[in-house]
Coordinates of C-alpha atoms in Angstrom, one line a residue:
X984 CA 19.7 9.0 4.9
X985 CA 19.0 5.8 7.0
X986 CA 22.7 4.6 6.0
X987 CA 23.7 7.3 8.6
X988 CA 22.3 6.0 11.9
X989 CA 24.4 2.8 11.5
X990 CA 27.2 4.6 10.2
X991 CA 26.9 7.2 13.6
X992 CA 26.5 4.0 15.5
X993 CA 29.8 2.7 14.1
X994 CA 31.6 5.5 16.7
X995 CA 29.7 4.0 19.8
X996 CA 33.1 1.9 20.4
X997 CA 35.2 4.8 20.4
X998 CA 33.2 7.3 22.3
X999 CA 33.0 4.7 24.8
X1000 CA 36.3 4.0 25.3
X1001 CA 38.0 7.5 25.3
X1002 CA 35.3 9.5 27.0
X1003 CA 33.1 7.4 28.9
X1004 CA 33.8 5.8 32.6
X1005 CA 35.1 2.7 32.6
X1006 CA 32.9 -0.3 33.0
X1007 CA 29.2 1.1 32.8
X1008 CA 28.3 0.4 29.4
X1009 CA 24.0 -0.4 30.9
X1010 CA 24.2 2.9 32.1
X1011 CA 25.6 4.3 29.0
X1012 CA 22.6 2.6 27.5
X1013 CA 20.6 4.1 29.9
X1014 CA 21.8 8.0 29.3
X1015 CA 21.5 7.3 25.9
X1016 CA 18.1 6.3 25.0
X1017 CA 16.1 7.8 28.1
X1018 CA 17.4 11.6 27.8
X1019 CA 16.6 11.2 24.2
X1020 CA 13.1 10.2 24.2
X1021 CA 11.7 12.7 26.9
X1022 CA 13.2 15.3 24.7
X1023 CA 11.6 13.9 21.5
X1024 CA 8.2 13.4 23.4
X1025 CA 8.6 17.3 24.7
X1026 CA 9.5 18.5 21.7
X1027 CA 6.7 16.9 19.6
X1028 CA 4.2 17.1 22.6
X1029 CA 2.4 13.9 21.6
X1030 CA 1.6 11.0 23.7
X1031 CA 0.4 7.0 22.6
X1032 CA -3.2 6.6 22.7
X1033 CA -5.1 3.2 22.4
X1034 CA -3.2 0.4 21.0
X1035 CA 0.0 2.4 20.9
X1036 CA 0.6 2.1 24.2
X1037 CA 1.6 -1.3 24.7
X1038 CA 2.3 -0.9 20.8
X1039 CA 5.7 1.4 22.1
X1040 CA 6.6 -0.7 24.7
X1041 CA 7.0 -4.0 22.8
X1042 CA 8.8 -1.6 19.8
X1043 CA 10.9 0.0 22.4
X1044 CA 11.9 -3.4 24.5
X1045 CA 12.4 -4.5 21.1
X1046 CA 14.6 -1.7 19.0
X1047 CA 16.4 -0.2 22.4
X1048 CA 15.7 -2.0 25.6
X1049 CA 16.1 -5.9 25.1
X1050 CA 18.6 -5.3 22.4
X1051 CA 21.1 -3.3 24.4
X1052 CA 21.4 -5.3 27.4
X1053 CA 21.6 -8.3 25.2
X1054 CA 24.5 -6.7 23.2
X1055 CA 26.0 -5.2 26.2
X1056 CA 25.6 -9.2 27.9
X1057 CA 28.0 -10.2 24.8
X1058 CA 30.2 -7.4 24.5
X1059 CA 31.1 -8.3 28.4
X1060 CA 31.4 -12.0 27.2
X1061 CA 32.6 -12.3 24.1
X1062 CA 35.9 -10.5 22.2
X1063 CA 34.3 -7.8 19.6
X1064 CA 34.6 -10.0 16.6
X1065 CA 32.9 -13.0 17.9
X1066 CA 30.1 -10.5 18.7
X1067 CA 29.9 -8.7 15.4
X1068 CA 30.4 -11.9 13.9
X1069 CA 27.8 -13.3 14.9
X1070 CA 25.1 -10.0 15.1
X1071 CA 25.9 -10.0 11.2
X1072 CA 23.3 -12.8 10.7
X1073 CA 20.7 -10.3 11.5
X1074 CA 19.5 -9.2 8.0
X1075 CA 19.2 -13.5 6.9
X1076 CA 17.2 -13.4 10.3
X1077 CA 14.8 -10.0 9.4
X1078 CA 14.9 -11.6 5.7
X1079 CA 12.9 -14.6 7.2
X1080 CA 10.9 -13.2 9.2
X1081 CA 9.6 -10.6 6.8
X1082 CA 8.9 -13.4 4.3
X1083 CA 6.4 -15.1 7.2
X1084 CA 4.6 -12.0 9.1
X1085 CA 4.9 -9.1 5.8
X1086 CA 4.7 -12.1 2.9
X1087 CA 7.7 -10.5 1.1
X1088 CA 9.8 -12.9 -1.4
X1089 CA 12.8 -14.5 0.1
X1090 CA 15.4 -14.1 -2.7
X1091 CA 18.6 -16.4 -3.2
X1092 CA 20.4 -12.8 -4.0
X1093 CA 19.0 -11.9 -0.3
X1094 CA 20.4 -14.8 1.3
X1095 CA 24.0 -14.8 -0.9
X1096 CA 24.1 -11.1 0.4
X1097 CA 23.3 -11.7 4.1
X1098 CA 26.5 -14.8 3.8
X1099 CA 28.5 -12.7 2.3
X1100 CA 27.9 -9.7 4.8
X1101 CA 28.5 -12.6 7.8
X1102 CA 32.0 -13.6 5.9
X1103 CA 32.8 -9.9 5.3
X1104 CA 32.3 -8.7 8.9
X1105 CA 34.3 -12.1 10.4
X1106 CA 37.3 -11.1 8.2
X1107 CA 37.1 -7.7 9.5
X1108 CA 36.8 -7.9 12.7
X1109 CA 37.6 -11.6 13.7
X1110 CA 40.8 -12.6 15.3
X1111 CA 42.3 -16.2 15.2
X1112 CA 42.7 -16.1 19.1
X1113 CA 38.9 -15.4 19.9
X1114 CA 37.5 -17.8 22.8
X1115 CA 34.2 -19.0 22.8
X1116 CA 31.5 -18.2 25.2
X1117 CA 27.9 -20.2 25.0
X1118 CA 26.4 -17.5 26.8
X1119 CA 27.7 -14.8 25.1
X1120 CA 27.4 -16.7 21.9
X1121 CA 23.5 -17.3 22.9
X1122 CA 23.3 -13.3 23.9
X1123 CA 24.6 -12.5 20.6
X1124 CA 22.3 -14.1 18.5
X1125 CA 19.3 -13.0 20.5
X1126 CA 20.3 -9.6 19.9
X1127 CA 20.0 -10.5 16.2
X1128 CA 17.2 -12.1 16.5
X1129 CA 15.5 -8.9 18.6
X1130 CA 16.9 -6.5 16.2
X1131 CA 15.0 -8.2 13.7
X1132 CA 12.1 -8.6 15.3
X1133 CA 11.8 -5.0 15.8
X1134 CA 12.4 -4.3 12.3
X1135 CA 9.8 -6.6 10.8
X1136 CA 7.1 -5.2 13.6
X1137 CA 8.2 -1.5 13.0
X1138 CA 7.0 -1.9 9.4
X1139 CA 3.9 -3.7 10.2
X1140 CA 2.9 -1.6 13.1
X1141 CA 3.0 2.3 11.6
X1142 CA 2.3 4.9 13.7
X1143 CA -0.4 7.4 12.7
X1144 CA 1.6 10.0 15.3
X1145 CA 4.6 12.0 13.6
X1146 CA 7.9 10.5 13.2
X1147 CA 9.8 12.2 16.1
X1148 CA 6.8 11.2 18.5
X1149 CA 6.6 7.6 17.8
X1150 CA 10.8 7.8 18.0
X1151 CA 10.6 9.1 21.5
X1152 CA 7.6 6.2 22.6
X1153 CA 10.5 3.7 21.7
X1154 CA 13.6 5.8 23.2
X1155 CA 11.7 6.1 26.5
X1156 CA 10.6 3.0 26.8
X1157 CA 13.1 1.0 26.5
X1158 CA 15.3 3.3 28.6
X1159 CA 12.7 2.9 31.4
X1160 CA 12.9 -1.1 30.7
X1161 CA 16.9 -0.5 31.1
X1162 CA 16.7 1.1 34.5
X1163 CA 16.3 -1.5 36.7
X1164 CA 18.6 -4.1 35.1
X1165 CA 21.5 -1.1 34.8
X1166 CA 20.9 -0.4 38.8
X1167 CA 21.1 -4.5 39.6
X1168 CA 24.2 -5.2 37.0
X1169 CA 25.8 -1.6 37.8
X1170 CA 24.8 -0.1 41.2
X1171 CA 24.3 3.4 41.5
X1172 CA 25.5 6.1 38.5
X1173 CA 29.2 7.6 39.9
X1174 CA 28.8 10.2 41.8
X1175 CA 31.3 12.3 39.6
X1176 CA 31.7 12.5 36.2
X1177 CA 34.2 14.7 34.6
X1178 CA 33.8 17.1 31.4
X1179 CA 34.6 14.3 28.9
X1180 CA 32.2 11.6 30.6
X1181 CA 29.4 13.9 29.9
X1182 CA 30.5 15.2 26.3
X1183 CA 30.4 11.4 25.4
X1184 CA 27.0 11.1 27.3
X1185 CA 25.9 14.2 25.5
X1186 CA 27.2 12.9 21.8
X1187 CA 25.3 9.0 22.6
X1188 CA 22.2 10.5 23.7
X1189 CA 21.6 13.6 21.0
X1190 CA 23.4 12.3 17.6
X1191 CA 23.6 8.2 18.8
X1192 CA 19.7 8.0 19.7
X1193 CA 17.5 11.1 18.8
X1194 CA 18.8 12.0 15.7
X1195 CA 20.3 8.7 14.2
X1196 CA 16.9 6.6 15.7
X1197 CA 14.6 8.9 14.0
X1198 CA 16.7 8.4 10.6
X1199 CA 16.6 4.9 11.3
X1200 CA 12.5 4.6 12.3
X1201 CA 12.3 6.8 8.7
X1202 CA 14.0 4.3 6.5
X1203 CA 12.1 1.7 7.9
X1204 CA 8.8 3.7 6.8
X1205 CA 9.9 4.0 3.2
X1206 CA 11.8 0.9 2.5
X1207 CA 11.8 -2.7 2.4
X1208 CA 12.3 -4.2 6.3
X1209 CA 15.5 -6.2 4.7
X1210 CA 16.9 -3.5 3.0
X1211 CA 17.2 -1.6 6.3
X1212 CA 18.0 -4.4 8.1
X1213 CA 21.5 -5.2 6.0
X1214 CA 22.6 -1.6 6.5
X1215 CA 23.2 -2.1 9.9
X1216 CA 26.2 -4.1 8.7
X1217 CA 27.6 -0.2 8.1
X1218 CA 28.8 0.0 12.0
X1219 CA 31.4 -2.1 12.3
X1220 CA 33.0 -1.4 8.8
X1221 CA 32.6 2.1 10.7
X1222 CA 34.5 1.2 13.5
X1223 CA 37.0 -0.9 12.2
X1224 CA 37.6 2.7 10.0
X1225 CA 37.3 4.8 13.0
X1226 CA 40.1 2.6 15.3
X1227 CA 42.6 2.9 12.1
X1228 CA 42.4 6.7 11.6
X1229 CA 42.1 7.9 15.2
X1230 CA 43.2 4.9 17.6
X1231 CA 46.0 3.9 15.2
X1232 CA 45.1 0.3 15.2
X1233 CA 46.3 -2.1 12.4
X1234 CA 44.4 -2.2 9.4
X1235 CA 45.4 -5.9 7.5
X1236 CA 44.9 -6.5 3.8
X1237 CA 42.3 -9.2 5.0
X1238 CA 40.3 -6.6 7.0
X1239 CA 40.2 -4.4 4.2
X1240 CA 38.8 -7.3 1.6
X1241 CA 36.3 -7.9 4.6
X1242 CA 35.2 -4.5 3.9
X1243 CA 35.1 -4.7 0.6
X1244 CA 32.9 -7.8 1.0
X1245 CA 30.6 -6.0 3.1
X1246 CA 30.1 -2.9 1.1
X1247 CA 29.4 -5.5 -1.9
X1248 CA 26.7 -7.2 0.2
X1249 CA 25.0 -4.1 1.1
X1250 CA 25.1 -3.2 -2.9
X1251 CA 23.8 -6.3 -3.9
X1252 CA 21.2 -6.2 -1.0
X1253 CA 19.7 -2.5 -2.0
X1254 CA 19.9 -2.7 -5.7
X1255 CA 17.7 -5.6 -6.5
X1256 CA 14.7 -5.0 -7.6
X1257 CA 11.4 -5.7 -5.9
X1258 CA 8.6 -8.3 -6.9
X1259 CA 6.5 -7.3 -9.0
X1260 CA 3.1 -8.6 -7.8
X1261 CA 0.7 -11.0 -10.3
X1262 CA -2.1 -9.0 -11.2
X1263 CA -5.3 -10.7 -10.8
X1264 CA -7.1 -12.5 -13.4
X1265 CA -9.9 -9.9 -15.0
X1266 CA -13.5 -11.5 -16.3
X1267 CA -15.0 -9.5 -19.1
X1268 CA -17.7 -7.5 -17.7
X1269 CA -20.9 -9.4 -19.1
X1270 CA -22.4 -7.4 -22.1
X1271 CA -25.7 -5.9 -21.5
X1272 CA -28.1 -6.2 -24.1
X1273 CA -29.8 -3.2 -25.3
X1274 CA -33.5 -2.7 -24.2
X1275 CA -36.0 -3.1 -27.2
X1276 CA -37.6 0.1 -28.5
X1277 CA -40.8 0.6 -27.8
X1278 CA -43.7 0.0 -30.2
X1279 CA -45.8 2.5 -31.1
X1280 CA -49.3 2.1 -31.7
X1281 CA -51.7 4.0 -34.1
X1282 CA -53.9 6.5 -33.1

């Protein structure tokens, strides 16, 4: 179930390209995480309280708000490959940090997954005439690193509030924490958007955030933060798919091993088994003696 959020977020490039206006990809961010938590939040009717304010609004500048306009900063900057490329290292990165904030075991079969995912995803999607950009580059990997960092905290932080509500705290925040930066970067939203533009809004904002985010919040609730985390690897084996069957773009024999090599990484990632933790040495309980019977005297 949580392989489908990344899977769904594999058709963000298309949608974007065929339905969306050109050159608005914050406000696309925007539409797409905003709409979707005020819904969630009306729909569960459930509001943070105590810690769980600021709680949601680190998880949602995390998860949505930081991560977006950092990948949207490298998509602008870099070619897609480079990008992807380098967002792969996220599950080595949420592998880390798991083993120092949750104490999980750092595996060498973690670590020869997550280089294998990073070689699989360059062969799919990286071309020999990609340029370089150090920002972009830079934006890149702090989208990794965010995407991890949300990850690990999502597993440490759970929410006592349903699924859907703490979903929406996240969606809304980091929408609101995208407003500002989309109106600076972007200006003002058009002033007319046709039927397409907002069947693409519609399909990014219901299946791309409040259903997929909720599937996604859920896996991280029931399985191991690195587990999730190499899943992501999904969208652009997704894309990749989705530009050969609808866009007819080239699909090269290297691309397809690339795949390959990324489906076997996420095998190898979910399959292993986890630690098994030491059980504590046991002392014997101390044997109590029994109490001497009582002597009874003559009458």
């Amino acid at each position: 179930m949580t392989a489908i959020a990344p899977a769904v977020w594999g058709s963000t490039y298309l949608v974007t390209t065929e339905l969306l206006p050109p050159h608005r990809p914050l406000l696309a961010a925007v539409i797409r995480a905003l709409p979707a938590g005020l819904l969630l939040i009306a729909l569960t009717r459930r509001l943070p309280k105590g810690s769980w304010w600021w709680r949601s609004l680190i998880l949602g500048a995390l998860n949505i708000g930081v991560f977006q306009a950092l990948l949207f900063v490298a998509a602008y900057r870099l070619p897609g490959g480079i990008a992807a490329t380098v967002g792969a290292v996220q599950p080595l990165i949420t592998a880390g940090l798991s083993a120092a904030v949750l104490g999980d075991r750092l595996r060498l079969r973690t670590v020869l997954a997550g280089i294998a995912g990073v070689a699989g995803v360059s062969l799919l999607v990286l071309r020999a005439n990609a340029r370089l950009d150090a920002i972009g580059v830079a934006a890149a990997l702090g989208g990794a690193v965010v995407m991890a960092g949300g990850i690990v905290l999502s597993k440490r932080w759970i929410s006592p509030a349903p699924l859907l509500a703490t979903t929406g705290w996240q969606l809304t925040a980091g929408g609101l924490l995208l407003v500002p930066v989309a109106l600076f970067v972007e200006g003002a939203p058009p002033s007319h958007l046709t039927g397409a533009n907002l069947l693409g809004y519609g399909y990014l904002s219901l299946i791309g955030a409040a259903l997929t985010y909720g599937l996604w919040f859920r896996g991280l609730r029931a399985l191991p933060p690195t587990s999730v985390s190499f899943l992501a690897l999904l969208s652009p084996v997704v894309a990749t798919a989705l530009g050969w069957l609808v866009l007819g773009q080239d699909l090269s024999p290297l691309q397809a091993l690339g795949a390959l090599i990324v489906l076997g990484s996420l095998i190898a990632a979910q399959t292993q088994r986890p630690h098994a933790p030491v059980p504590a040495p046991t002392t014997p309980a101390p044997r109590v003696q029994p109490a001497p019977a009582p002597v009874r005297e003559n009458a």
